[in-house]
Amino acid sequence: MNDSLLSALAGLAAPAPATLPGRVFTGWTSAPSRLGDVFVAVTAHGVQFVRPAGSADEFAAAYRDRFDRPLRRLDRLPAGVGPALRGRAGRPPLDLHALSDFERDVLAATARIPAGQTRPYGWVAREAGRPRAVRAVGTVLARNPVPLLVPCHRVVRADGAAGDYMFGPARKDALLRDEGANLDEVAALARGGVHYLASDTTGIVCFPTCRDARRITPAHRHGFPTVAAAVAAGYRPCRTCRPAA
DNA sequence: ATGGTGACGCGTT
DNA sequence: TAACGCGCCACCA
């Protein structure tokens, strides 16, 4: 994930003035993405929504009802949005001012998951500073206003299953495979009760999709069902993927 | 040992 | 306010 997205999310941590939502100009357009053509709503601050193609009429009606103003059709997206939607490195500005602090924290944590890697819902909850709000994280991600731009498809269930996805579980799986995620290996490990991998040369334990875990030489690789078990065996949690302590 | 069930938990509407 | 949800874990058969 690129730094500009992270800083954009961080910058939004401060609540916007209450008057802002009604004053911000909004337009929409359609754009090609990794999920096919999508509807994209944009304000002066950045992308506000990414939704399935065909959402325009419904969105425009809701917008008129709420703000008493027509929704303008745009002929182009802000710089960086198109490439980011198509899965290339981009610098998509985001407008998430309408979200709660919790929602922003959840999306910011999700944005830190590298392409091709996955993290459990519980990991996002902990990273967002609410370790027990696991189910609330699921609620937030189910309504992620900017899928793809904030990669909620990289958040999976703790038991190794993919979990649900707003565009369908099959799409979630396809997106992850397209990013090079080692889903088959992860599934095979999970079947054996292994959810973490450790290296006896570095003494570090990782999530199986962590780039560091994937470079562990087979002879030095050890599987564990929990981080606690790995720690008890003398390993410490990876600083990159931060598995639960 | 694997799969189903319920209590639990939390932020939001 | 009570009910809801992209979850999690202990417990059971």
Short mmCIF file of C-alpha atoms (C1' of nucleotides) in Angstrom, two decimals:
data_model
loop_
_atom_site.label_atom_id
_atom_site.label_comp_id
_atom_site.label_asym_id
_atom_site.label_seq_id
_atom_site.Cartn_x
_atom_site.Cartn_y
_atom_site.Cartn_z
CA MET A 1 0.00 0.00 0.00
CA ASN A 2 1.34 3.40 -0.86
CA ASP A 3 2.20 6.10 1.61
CA SER A 4 -0.15 8.68 0.17
CA LEU A 5 -3.17 6.56 0.94
CA LEU A 6 -2.03 6.02 4.47
CA SER A 7 -1.40 9.70 5.00
CA ALA A 8 -4.74 10.53 3.46
CA LEU A 9 -6.41 8.25 5.97
CA ALA A 10 -4.34 9.61 8.80
CA GLY A 11 -5.20 13.16 7.83
CA LEU A 12 -8.86 12.31 8.05
CA ALA A 13 -8.54 11.27 11.67
CA ALA A 14 -9.62 14.77 12.69
CA PRO A 15 -13.37 15.18 12.29
CA ALA A 16 -14.47 17.56 9.57
CA PRO A 17 -16.71 20.54 10.38
CA ALA A 18 -20.31 19.49 10.76
CA THR A 19 -21.33 21.78 7.92
CA LEU A 20 -19.00 20.11 5.45
CA PRO A 21 -21.10 17.17 4.25
CA GLY A 22 -23.81 19.39 2.82
CA ARG A 23 -21.43 21.74 1.07
CA VAL A 24 -18.98 19.45 -0.61
CA PHE A 25 -19.42 19.19 -4.34
CA THR A 26 -20.01 15.64 -5.48
CA GLY A 27 -19.83 14.13 -8.93
CA TRP A 28 -19.82 10.64 -10.28
CA THR A 29 -18.40 8.64 -13.12
CA SER A 30 -17.94 5.08 -14.25
CA ALA A 31 -14.49 3.55 -14.35
CA PRO A 32 -12.88 0.20 -15.17
CA SER A 33 -11.55 -1.66 -12.16
CA ARG A 34 -10.39 -5.07 -11.00
CA LEU A 35 -14.05 -5.84 -10.39
CA GLY A 36 -15.18 -4.62 -13.80
CA ASP A 37 -16.76 -1.25 -14.37
CA VAL A 38 -17.65 0.47 -11.12
CA PHE A 39 -19.52 3.57 -10.05
CA VAL A 40 -17.24 6.15 -8.44
CA ALA A 41 -18.46 9.17 -6.46
CA VAL A 42 -15.96 11.96 -5.98
CA THR A 43 -15.83 15.17 -3.97
CA ALA A 44 -13.26 17.95 -4.02
CA HIS A 45 -11.37 15.98 -1.38
CA GLY A 46 -11.23 12.66 -3.13
CA VAL A 47 -13.12 9.44 -3.76
CA GLN A 48 -16.11 9.05 -1.49
CA PHE A 49 -17.66 5.84 -2.81
CA VAL A 50 -16.82 2.93 -5.07
CA ARG A 51 -19.88 0.85 -5.85
CA PRO A 52 -21.07 -1.68 -8.42
CA ALA A 53 -21.80 -0.23 -11.85
CA GLY A 54 -25.43 0.78 -12.06
CA SER A 55 -25.50 2.48 -8.69
CA ALA A 56 -25.63 5.90 -10.33
CA ASP A 57 -29.39 6.34 -10.50
CA GLU A 58 -29.96 5.24 -6.96
CA PHE A 59 -27.08 7.31 -5.66
CA ALA A 60 -28.13 10.39 -7.59
CA ALA A 61 -31.66 10.15 -6.23
CA ALA A 62 -30.42 9.80 -2.68
CA TYR A 63 -28.06 12.70 -3.21
CA ARG A 64 -30.82 14.97 -4.50
CA ASP A 65 -33.07 14.01 -1.61
CA ARG A 66 -30.42 14.80 0.92
CA PHE A 67 -28.74 17.89 -0.51
CA ASP A 68 -31.38 19.25 -2.83
CA ARG A 69 -28.89 19.48 -5.67
CA PRO A 70 -28.24 17.41 -8.78
CA LEU A 71 -25.31 15.03 -8.91
CA ARG A 72 -22.96 16.00 -11.68
CA ARG A 73 -21.51 13.54 -14.15
CA LEU A 74 -17.74 13.84 -14.40
CA ASP A 75 -15.61 13.15 -17.43
CA ARG A 76 -12.51 12.20 -15.51
CA LEU A 77 -11.29 10.98 -12.15
CA PRO A 78 -8.74 12.63 -9.84
CA ALA A 79 -5.17 11.67 -10.62
CA GLY A 80 -4.18 8.23 -9.42
CA VAL A 81 -7.69 6.90 -8.85
CA GLY A 82 -7.96 5.05 -12.16
CA PRO A 83 -4.68 3.15 -11.79
CA ALA A 84 -5.49 2.28 -8.16
CA LEU A 85 -8.87 0.85 -9.20
CA ARG A 86 -7.13 -1.25 -11.82
CA GLY A 87 -4.68 -2.63 -9.27
CA ARG A 88 -1.60 -0.64 -10.14
CA ALA A 89 0.18 1.52 -7.67
CA GLY A 90 -1.80 4.70 -7.46
CA ARG A 91 -2.23 7.72 -5.27
CA PRO A 92 -5.96 7.84 -4.73
CA PRO A 93 -7.18 10.77 -2.64
CA LEU A 94 -10.02 9.64 -0.38
CA ASP A 95 -12.84 11.63 1.17
CA LEU A 96 -13.90 9.73 4.27
CA HIS A 97 -14.98 12.68 6.37
CA ALA A 98 -18.49 11.32 6.79
CA LEU A 99 -17.26 8.27 8.67
CA SER A 100 -16.94 7.77 12.41
CA ASP A 101 -13.53 7.62 14.10
CA PHE A 102 -13.93 3.89 14.52
CA GLU A 103 -14.71 3.41 10.85
CA ARG A 104 -11.69 5.46 9.83
CA ASP A 105 -9.45 3.53 12.21
CA VAL A 106 -10.68 0.24 10.78
CA LEU A 107 -10.11 1.37 7.19
CA ALA A 108 -6.67 2.78 8.04
CA ALA A 109 -5.62 -0.54 9.57
CA THR A 110 -7.00 -2.42 6.57
CA ALA A 111 -5.08 -0.14 4.22
CA ARG A 112 -1.84 -1.31 5.87
CA ILE A 113 -2.25 -4.88 4.64
CA PRO A 114 0.14 -5.39 1.73
CA ALA A 115 -1.08 -6.78 -1.59
CA GLY A 116 -1.04 -10.56 -1.66
CA GLN A 117 -1.33 -10.83 2.11
CA THR A 118 -4.24 -11.39 4.47
CA ARG A 119 -5.03 -10.56 8.09
CA PRO A 120 -7.83 -11.78 10.36
CA TYR A 121 -10.71 -9.54 11.44
CA GLY A 122 -9.31 -9.74 14.97
CA TRP A 123 -6.01 -8.31 13.76
CA VAL A 124 -7.79 -5.29 12.28
CA ALA A 125 -9.70 -4.83 15.54
CA ARG A 126 -6.47 -4.81 17.51
CA GLU A 127 -4.68 -2.50 15.07
CA ALA A 128 -7.66 -0.15 15.25
CA GLY A 129 -7.24 0.01 19.03
CA ARG A 130 -10.41 -1.95 19.88
CA PRO A 131 -9.21 -5.53 20.27
CA ARG A 132 -12.62 -6.89 21.20
CA ALA A 133 -14.60 -5.13 18.47
CA VAL A 134 -14.05 -8.01 16.07
CA ARG A 135 -17.60 -8.25 14.89
CA ALA A 136 -17.95 -4.49 14.58
CA VAL A 137 -14.96 -4.61 12.24
CA GLY A 138 -16.92 -7.00 10.05
CA THR A 139 -19.82 -4.57 10.05
CA VAL A 140 -17.57 -1.69 9.00
CA LEU A 141 -15.87 -3.62 6.23
CA ALA A 142 -19.21 -4.91 4.94
CA ARG A 143 -20.01 -1.27 4.19
CA ASN A 144 -16.55 -0.15 3.13
CA PRO A 145 -17.29 2.95 1.05
CA VAL A 146 -14.17 2.50 -1.05
CA PRO A 147 -13.54 -1.18 -1.81
CA LEU A 148 -10.33 -1.89 -3.76
CA LEU A 149 -8.92 1.48 -2.69
CA VAL A 150 -9.10 0.23 0.90
CA PRO A 151 -8.47 -3.49 0.42
CA CYS A 152 -11.12 -5.06 2.64
CA HIS A 153 -10.79 -8.22 0.53
CA ARG A 154 -7.52 -8.88 2.40
CA VAL A 155 -9.33 -9.34 5.73
CA VAL A 156 -10.23 -12.98 6.34
CA ARG A 157 -11.54 -15.18 9.13
CA ALA A 158 -9.25 -16.39 11.86
CA ASP A 159 -9.91 -20.04 11.00
CA GLY A 160 -8.44 -19.58 7.53
CA ALA A 161 -11.72 -19.30 5.64
CA ALA A 162 -12.11 -16.32 3.34
CA GLY A 163 -15.11 -14.83 5.09
CA ASP A 164 -17.70 -12.76 3.32
CA TYR A 165 -17.22 -10.00 0.74
CA MET A 166 -19.52 -7.29 -0.52
CA PHE A 167 -18.96 -8.41 -4.13
CA GLY A 168 -19.17 -12.09 -3.18
CA PRO A 169 -16.63 -14.52 -1.67
CA ALA A 170 -15.55 -15.74 -5.12
CA ARG A 171 -14.41 -12.23 -6.02
CA LYS A 172 -12.53 -11.99 -2.75
CA ASP A 173 -10.68 -15.18 -3.51
CA ALA A 174 -9.95 -14.12 -7.09
CA LEU A 175 -8.60 -10.73 -6.05
CA LEU A 176 -6.25 -12.34 -3.53
CA ARG A 177 -4.99 -14.94 -6.01
CA ASP A 178 -4.48 -12.22 -8.57
CA GLU A 179 -2.26 -10.48 -6.03
CA GLY A 180 -0.21 -13.63 -5.63
CA ALA A 181 -1.53 -14.67 -2.23
CA ASN A 182 -0.58 -18.26 -1.33
CA LEU A 183 -4.15 -19.24 -0.54
CA ASP A 184 -3.76 -22.94 -1.29
CA GLU A 185 -0.78 -23.25 1.01
CA VAL A 186 -2.58 -21.30 3.72
CA ALA A 187 -5.62 -23.56 3.39
CA ALA A 188 -3.45 -26.68 3.60
CA LEU A 189 -1.76 -25.37 6.72
CA ALA A 190 -5.08 -24.43 8.30
CA ARG A 191 -6.37 -27.94 7.67
CA GLY A 192 -3.52 -29.13 9.86
CA GLY A 193 -4.37 -26.59 12.52
CA VAL A 194 -1.45 -24.33 11.61
CA HIS A 195 -2.20 -20.61 11.49
CA TYR A 196 1.28 -19.19 12.06
CA LEU A 197 4.73 -19.95 10.67
CA ALA A 198 8.02 -19.51 12.49
CA SER A 199 11.67 -19.62 11.47
CA ASP A 200 14.20 -21.23 13.80
CA THR A 201 16.98 -19.20 12.19
CA THR A 202 15.43 -15.83 13.00
CA GLY A 203 13.30 -16.87 15.98
CA ILE A 204 10.36 -14.98 14.49
CA VAL A 205 6.73 -16.05 14.06
CA CYS A 206 4.55 -14.63 11.24
CA PHE A 207 1.20 -14.88 9.56
CA PRO A 208 1.60 -17.42 6.72
CA THR A 209 0.99 -14.78 4.06
CA CYS A 210 3.67 -12.41 5.43
CA ARG A 211 6.42 -11.86 2.90
CA ASP A 212 8.95 -12.86 5.55
CA ALA A 213 7.10 -16.11 6.28
CA ARG A 214 7.11 -17.03 2.62
CA ARG A 215 10.90 -16.87 2.50
CA ILE A 216 11.47 -19.29 5.39
CA THR A 217 13.55 -22.23 4.21
CA PRO A 218 11.40 -25.38 4.54
CA ALA A 219 13.92 -27.08 6.80
CA HIS A 220 13.72 -24.21 9.26
CA ARG A 221 10.00 -23.69 9.07
CA HIS A 222 7.75 -24.55 12.02
CA GLY A 223 3.98 -24.28 12.20
CA PHE A 224 1.98 -23.23 15.23
CA PRO A 225 -1.76 -23.09 15.94
CA THR A 226 -1.46 -19.89 17.97
CA VAL A 227 1.03 -17.11 18.53
CA ALA A 228 1.04 -18.04 22.22
CA ALA A 229 2.29 -21.52 21.35
CA ALA A 230 5.06 -20.04 19.21
CA VAL A 231 6.05 -17.59 21.92
CA ALA A 232 6.12 -20.42 24.44
CA ALA A 233 8.53 -22.17 22.07
CA GLY A 234 10.81 -19.15 22.12
CA TYR A 235 9.69 -17.19 19.07
CA ARG A 236 8.77 -13.52 18.98
CA PRO A 237 6.05 -11.95 16.83
CA CYS A 238 7.16 -10.51 13.48
CA ARG A 239 7.42 -6.74 13.49
CA THR A 240 6.23 -6.55 9.91
CA CYS A 241 2.99 -8.55 10.05
CA ARG A 242 2.39 -8.11 13.80
CA PRO A 243 0.57 -11.33 14.69
CA ALA A 244 -1.23 -11.11 18.04
CA ALA A 245 1.11 -11.31 21.00
"C1'" DA B 1 -11.26 -35.60 15.37
"C1'" DT B 2 -14.20 -32.37 12.51
"C1'" DG B 3 -18.56 -29.84 12.15
"C1'" DG B 4 -22.60 -27.52 14.38
"C1'" DT B 5 -24.45 -24.33 18.21
"C1'" DG B 6 -24.70 -20.68 21.51
"C1'" DA B 7 -22.81 -17.10 24.43
"C1'" DC B 8 -20.22 -13.25 23.85
"C1'" DG B 9 -18.87 -8.86 22.15
"C1'" DC B 10 -18.97 -4.17 19.96
"C1'" DG B 11 -20.19 0.02 17.20
"C1'" DT B 12 -23.98 1.50 14.57
"C1'" DT B 13 -28.79 2.61 13.22
"C1'" DT C 1 -33.45 1.34 22.35
"C1'" DA C 2 -33.14 -2.99 20.90
"C1'" DA C 3 -31.61 -5.45 17.10
"C1'" DC C 4 -28.30 -6.37 13.80
"C1'" DG C 5 -23.80 -8.13 11.54
"C1'" DC C 6 -18.21 -10.07 6.19
"C1'" DG C 7 -16.59 -12.83 13.70
"C1'" DC C 8 -14.58 -15.76 17.44
"C1'" DC C 9 -14.12 -19.35 20.75
"C1'" DA C 10 -15.52 -22.91 23.87
"C1'" DC C 11 -18.14 -26.72 23.94
"C1'" DC C 12 -20.53 -30.53 22.27
"C1'" DA C 13 -21.56 -34.78 19.64
#
